[in-house]
C-alpha atoms as a printed R data frame, in Angstrom:
    type eleno elety resid chain resno       x       y       z
1   ATOM     1    CA   MET     A     1 -79.807 -15.162 -10.573
2   ATOM     2    CA   LEU     A     2 -77.867 -16.879 -13.357
3   ATOM     3    CA   ILE     A     3 -74.140 -16.269 -13.076
4   ATOM     4    CA   THR     A     4 -72.046 -17.204 -16.097
5   ATOM     5    CA   HIS     A     5 -68.547 -18.646 -15.762
6   ATOM     6    CA   ASP     A     6 -66.811 -15.414 -16.786
7   ATOM     7    CA   THR     A     7 -68.969 -13.342 -14.417
8   ATOM     8    CA   ARG     A     8 -68.152 -15.733 -11.568
9   ATOM     9    CA   CYS     A     9 -64.437 -15.453 -12.368
10  ATOM    10    CA   ALA     A    10 -64.712 -11.655 -12.392
11  ATOM    11    CA   LEU     A    11 -66.549 -11.718  -9.036
12  ATOM    12    CA   ASP     A    12 -63.875 -13.934  -7.501
13  ATOM    13    CA   THR     A    13 -61.210 -11.618  -8.887
14  ATOM    14    CA   VAL     A    14 -62.781  -8.415  -7.580
15  ATOM    15    CA   VAL     A    15 -63.316  -9.928  -4.121
16  ATOM    16    CA   ASP     A    16 -59.723 -11.131  -4.002
17  ATOM    17    CA   LEU     A    17 -58.498  -7.741  -5.252
18  ATOM    18    CA   VAL     A    18 -60.455  -5.798  -2.624
19  ATOM    19    CA   ASN     A    19 -59.168  -8.175   0.038
20  ATOM    20    CA   THR     A    20 -55.541  -7.371  -0.852
21  ATOM    21    CA   ALA     A    21 -55.991  -3.896   0.628
22  ATOM    22    CA   PRO     A    22 -54.566  -3.448   4.117
23  ATOM    23    CA   GLU     A    23 -57.333  -3.250   6.707
24  ATOM    24    CA   ASP     A    24 -55.483  -0.618   8.745
25  ATOM    25    CA   ASP     A    25 -52.257   1.381   8.812
26  ATOM    26    CA   VAL     A    26 -50.334  -1.518  10.380
27  ATOM    27    CA   ALA     A    27 -51.375  -4.370   8.057
28  ATOM    28    CA   ALA     A    28 -49.333  -5.243   5.003
29  ATOM    29    CA   ASP     A    29 -50.616  -4.552   1.511
30  ATOM    30    CA   GLY     A    30 -51.468  -7.751  -0.359
31  ATOM    31    CA   LEU     A    31 -50.098  -6.119  -3.511
32  ATOM    32    CA   PRO     A    32 -46.775  -4.761  -2.204
33  ATOM    33    CA   ASP     A    33 -44.903  -4.791  -5.503
34  ATOM    34    CA   VAL     A    34 -45.005  -5.599  -9.215
35  ATOM    35    CA   PRO     A    35 -44.139  -9.305  -8.723
36  ATOM    36    CA   ALA     A    36 -47.127  -9.635  -6.363
37  ATOM    37    CA   LEU     A    37 -49.323  -8.007  -9.014
38  ATOM    38    CA   ALA     A    38 -47.932 -10.449 -11.602
39  ATOM    39    CA   ASP     A    39 -48.800 -13.337  -9.257
40  ATOM    40    CA   PHE     A    40 -52.323 -11.937  -8.813
41  ATOM    41    CA   VAL     A    41 -52.763 -11.680 -12.596
42  ATOM    42    CA   ARG     A    42 -51.465 -15.226 -13.126
43  ATOM    43    CA   ASN     A    43 -53.490 -16.745 -10.258
44  ATOM    44    CA   HIS     A    44 -56.692 -15.221 -11.620
45  ATOM    45    CA   ASP     A    45 -56.016 -16.114 -15.266
46  ATOM    46    CA   ILE     A    46 -56.342 -12.501 -16.353
47  ATOM    47    CA   SER     A    47 -55.747 -12.574 -20.090
48  ATOM    48    CA   ASP     A    48 -54.262 -10.031 -22.502
49  ATOM    49    CA   VAL     A    49 -51.918  -8.469 -19.939
50  ATOM    50    CA   GLY     A    50 -48.538  -7.286 -21.123
51  ATOM    51    CA   VAL     A    51 -45.436  -6.500 -19.097
52  ATOM    52    CA   LEU     A    52 -46.430  -5.036 -15.738
53  ATOM    53    CA   SER     A    53 -44.840  -1.938 -14.218
54  ATOM    54    CA   GLU     A    54 -44.969   0.305 -11.148
55  ATOM    55    CA   PHE     A    55 -47.512   2.401 -13.063
56  ATOM    56    CA   ASP     A    56 -49.768  -0.669 -13.375
57  ATOM    57    CA   LEU     A    57 -49.380  -1.440  -9.668
58  ATOM    58    CA   SER     A    58 -50.369   2.106  -8.730
59  ATOM    59    CA   ALA     A    59 -53.344   2.075 -11.129
60  ATOM    60    CA   VAL     A    60 -54.577  -1.302  -9.856
61  ATOM    61    CA   ARG     A    61 -54.378  -0.055  -6.264
62  ATOM    62    CA   ARG     A    62 -56.524   2.966  -7.234
63  ATOM    63    CA   VAL     A    63 -59.066   0.684  -8.938
64  ATOM    64    CA   ARG     A    64 -59.019  -1.550  -5.851
65  ATOM    65    CA   GLY     A    65 -60.027   1.436  -3.721
66  ATOM    66    CA   ARG     A    66 -62.878   2.216  -6.074
67  ATOM    67    CA   PHE     A    67 -64.104  -1.389  -5.862
68  ATOM    68    CA   ALA     A    68 -63.915  -1.223  -2.067
69  ATOM    69    CA   ALA     A    69 -66.192   1.823  -2.203
70  ATOM    70    CA   ILE     A    70 -68.743  -0.192  -4.202
71  ATOM    71    CA   PHE     A    71 -68.783  -2.904  -1.512
72  ATOM    72    CA   ALA     A    72 -69.346  -0.152   1.063
73  ATOM    73    CA   ALA     A    73 -72.113   1.586  -0.914
74  ATOM    74    CA   PRO     A    74 -75.233   2.024   1.247
75  ATOM    75    CA   ASP     A    75 -77.705   1.422  -1.579
76  ATOM    76    CA   ALA     A    76 -78.078   0.416  -5.217
77  ATOM    77    CA   ARG     A    77 -78.155   4.013  -6.496
78  ATOM    78    CA   SER     A    78 -74.818   4.780  -4.835
79  ATOM    79    CA   ALA     A    79 -73.301   1.524  -6.084
80  ATOM    80    CA   ALA     A    80 -74.581   2.189  -9.607
81  ATOM    81    CA   GLY     A    81 -73.011   5.632  -9.666
82  ATOM    82    CA   LEU     A    82 -69.662   4.265  -8.526
83  ATOM    83    CA   ILE     A    83 -69.786   1.408 -11.038
84  ATOM    84    CA   ASN     A    84 -70.754   3.772 -13.867
85  ATOM    85    CA   GLU     A    85 -67.777   6.033 -13.116
86  ATOM    86    CA   LEU     A    86 -65.388   3.095 -12.864
87  ATOM    87    CA   VAL     A    87 -66.520   1.383 -16.070
88  ATOM    88    CA   ALA     A    88 -66.664   4.645 -18.041
89  ATOM    89    CA   ALA     A    89 -63.123   5.564 -17.001
90  ATOM    90    CA   ALA     A    90 -61.942   2.142 -18.221
91  ATOM    91    CA   GLY     A    91 -63.285   2.824 -21.714
92  ATOM    92    CA   THR     A    92 -65.271  -0.374 -22.084
93  ATOM    93    CA   THR     A    93 -65.410  -2.055 -25.461
94  ATOM    94    CA   PRO     A    94 -67.603  -5.156 -25.214
95  ATOM    95    CA   ARG     A    95 -66.526  -7.928 -27.559
96  ATOM    96    CA   LEU     A    96 -67.144 -11.633 -27.925
97  ATOM    97    CA   THR     A    97 -64.148 -13.921 -27.582
98  ATOM    98    CA   ASP     A    98 -63.317 -17.610 -27.226
99  ATOM    99    CA   HIS     A    99 -59.802 -18.119 -25.953
100 ATOM   100    CA   ASP     A   100 -57.769 -20.509 -23.822
101 ATOM   101    CA   GLY     A   101 -60.309 -23.315 -24.165
102 ATOM   102    CA   TYR     A   102 -63.312 -21.270 -22.990
103 ATOM   103    CA   ASP     A   103 -66.493 -21.018 -25.038
104 ATOM   104    CA   TRP     A   104 -67.795 -17.704 -26.286
105 ATOM   105    CA   HIS     A   105 -67.977 -15.029 -23.621
106 ATOM   106    CA   VAL     A   106 -67.845 -11.241 -23.403
107 ATOM   107    CA   HIS     A   107 -64.795  -9.199 -22.529
108 ATOM   108    CA   TYR     A   108 -65.565  -5.620 -21.651
109 ATOM   109    CA   PHE     A   109 -62.046  -4.210 -21.820
110 ATOM   110    CA   ALA     A   110 -60.564  -2.756 -24.981
111 ATOM   111    CA   PRO     A   111 -57.833  -4.741 -26.728
112 ATOM   112    CA   GLY     A   112 -54.472  -3.650 -25.349
113 ATOM   113    CA   ALA     A   113 -56.037  -2.138 -22.214
114 ATOM   114    CA   SER     A   114 -53.952  -1.800 -19.078
115 ATOM   115    CA   VAL     A   115 -54.466  -4.364 -16.347
116 ATOM   116    CA   ALA     A   116 -56.249  -1.704 -14.246
117 ATOM   117    CA   ASP     A   117 -58.678  -0.888 -17.074
118 ATOM   118    CA   HIS     A   118 -59.137  -4.612 -17.724
119 ATOM   119    CA   LEU     A   119 -60.082  -5.194 -14.075
120 ATOM   120    CA   ALA     A   120 -62.256  -2.070 -13.927
121 ATOM   121    CA   ALA     A   121 -64.204  -3.049 -17.043
122 ATOM   122    CA   ASP     A   122 -64.694  -6.796 -16.527
123 ATOM   123    CA   CYS     A   123 -65.109  -6.754 -12.745
124 ATOM   124    CA   GLY     A   124 -67.142  -3.552 -12.854
125 ATOM   125    CA   MET     A   125 -69.578  -5.150 -15.278
126 ATOM   126    CA   ALA     A   126 -69.852  -8.247 -13.082
127 ATOM   127    CA   LEU     A   127 -70.844  -6.005 -10.170
128 ATOM   128    CA   ALA     A   128 -73.198  -4.074 -12.460
129 ATOM   129    CA   PHE     A   129 -75.127  -7.278 -13.166
130 ATOM   130    CA   PHE     A   130 -75.839  -7.575  -9.433
131 ATOM   131    CA   VAL     A   131 -77.181  -4.041  -9.231
132 ATOM   132    CA   VAL     A   132 -79.327  -4.575 -12.360
133 ATOM   133    CA   ALA     A   133 -80.762  -7.771 -10.830
134 ATOM   134    CA   GLY     A   134 -81.626  -5.919  -7.612
135 ATOM   135    CA   GLU     A   135 -78.998  -7.924  -5.736
136 ATOM   136    CA   GLN     A   136 -76.581  -5.162  -4.648
137 ATOM   137    CA   GLU     A   137 -76.983  -6.200  -1.009
138 ATOM   138    CA   ARG     A   138 -75.145  -9.424  -1.871
139 ATOM   139    CA   LEU     A   139 -71.916  -7.394  -2.126
140 ATOM   140    CA   ARG     A   140 -70.899  -7.544   1.515
141 ATOM   141    CA   ARG     A   141 -68.222  -7.233   4.135
142 ATOM   142    CA   CYS     A   142 -67.645  -9.887   6.785
143 ATOM   143    CA   GLU     A   143 -69.629  -9.212   9.972
144 ATOM   144    CA   ALA     A   144 -66.932 -10.579  12.272
145 ATOM   145    CA   PRO     A   145 -65.748  -7.633  14.402
146 ATOM   146    CA   ASP     A   146 -62.082  -8.269  13.640
147 ATOM   147    CA   CYS     A   147 -62.557  -8.928   9.917
148 ATOM   148    CA   ARG     A   148 -63.821  -6.683   7.136
149 ATOM   149    CA   ARG     A   149 -63.033  -8.898   4.153
150 ATOM   150    CA   ALA     A   150 -65.264  -8.490   1.114
151 ATOM   151    CA   PHE     A   151 -67.367 -11.327  -0.290
152 ATOM   152    CA   VAL     A   152 -70.325 -11.909  -2.587
153 ATOM   153    CA   ASP     A   153 -73.199 -13.690  -0.865
154 ATOM   154    CA   LEU     A   154 -74.330 -16.328  -3.342
155 ATOM   155    CA   SER     A   155 -76.510 -18.203  -0.841
156 ATOM   156    CA   ARG     A   156 -80.102 -18.834  -1.897
157 ATOM   157    CA   ASN     A   157 -81.628 -16.774   0.893
158 ATOM   158    CA   ARG     A   158 -78.980 -14.028   1.130
159 ATOM   159    CA   SER     A   159 -78.068 -15.179   4.636
160 ATOM   160    CA   ARG     A   160 -74.283 -15.388   4.504
161 ATOM   161    CA   ARG     A   161 -72.710 -13.129   7.134
162 ATOM   162    CA   TYR     A   162 -69.046 -14.107   7.174
163 ATOM   163    CA   CYS     A   163 -66.314 -14.217   4.557
164 ATOM   164    CA   ASP     A   164 -65.599 -17.802   5.582
165 ATOM   165    CA   SER     A   165 -67.847 -19.855   7.850
166 ATOM   166    CA   ARG     A   166 -64.929 -22.106   8.831
167 ATOM   167    CA   THR     A   167 -62.857 -19.246  10.213
168 ATOM   168    CA   CYS     A   168 -64.781 -16.087  11.065
169 ATOM   169    CA   GLY     A   169 -68.173 -17.758  11.451
170 ATOM   170    CA   ASN     A   170 -66.882 -20.644  13.521
171 ATOM   171    CA   ARG     A   171 -64.768 -18.380  15.715
172 ATOM   172    CA   LEU     A   172 -67.784 -16.200  16.564
173 ATOM   173    CA   HIS     A   173 -70.052 -19.182  17.175
174 ATOM   174    CA   VAL     A   174 -67.512 -20.712  19.551
175 ATOM   175    CA   ALA     A   175 -67.110 -17.390  21.382
176 ATOM   176    CA   ALA     A   176 -70.893 -17.059  21.760
177 ATOM   177    CA   TYR     A   177 -71.146 -20.645  23.000
178 ATOM   178    CA   ARG     A   178 -68.422 -20.045  25.584
179 ATOM   179    CA   ALA     A   179 -70.095 -16.838  26.735
180 ATOM   180    CA   ARG     A   180 -73.416 -18.670  27.182
181 ATOM   181    CA   ARG     A   181 -71.708 -21.490  29.112
182 ATOM   182    CA   LYS     A   182 -69.879 -19.012  31.334
183 ATOM   183    CA   GLU     A   183 -73.120 -17.154  32.029
184 ATOM   184    CA   ALA     A   184 -74.961 -20.406  32.781
185 ATOM   185    CA   THR     A   185 -72.310 -21.596  35.261
186 ATOM   186    CA   GLY     A   186 -72.225 -18.196  36.841
């Protein structure tokens, strides 16, 4: 599957956005306030965003929940329905643009759109490309029991199981190794 630069950026953004959600009632929200949202926008080079407000923060959190539902969708038909609703609500307006040193690429959000609509349109379309390509199962959650972070499996054989092999994957492999050693020594 060919993934363009802007689609890859949108995928990274949607994964990072979903992963800002608290995993339980005790965990902190990764987007606790408007300055955190401004940092998120800046760190992900999200263009055409005006002054952010509490309204934007609330709207982005709602969109984040809708993206989380797409990562949890049991099949392509369910994911497609969720993506269609999300993108339609954002009022997509595909247009070609070349800004900030990037070659021609497509933006799916309308000029002047809110940051939530911007994210819903561009990131929603990036996820739509995966469903169209029959690759919806690549939108995953980490299989580590104590981690449910979202990720997109871009491995050749769709074999990635953990959000990060150096943390979650390694931790589980070490635990399994220790359990085998303990069992062997009796």
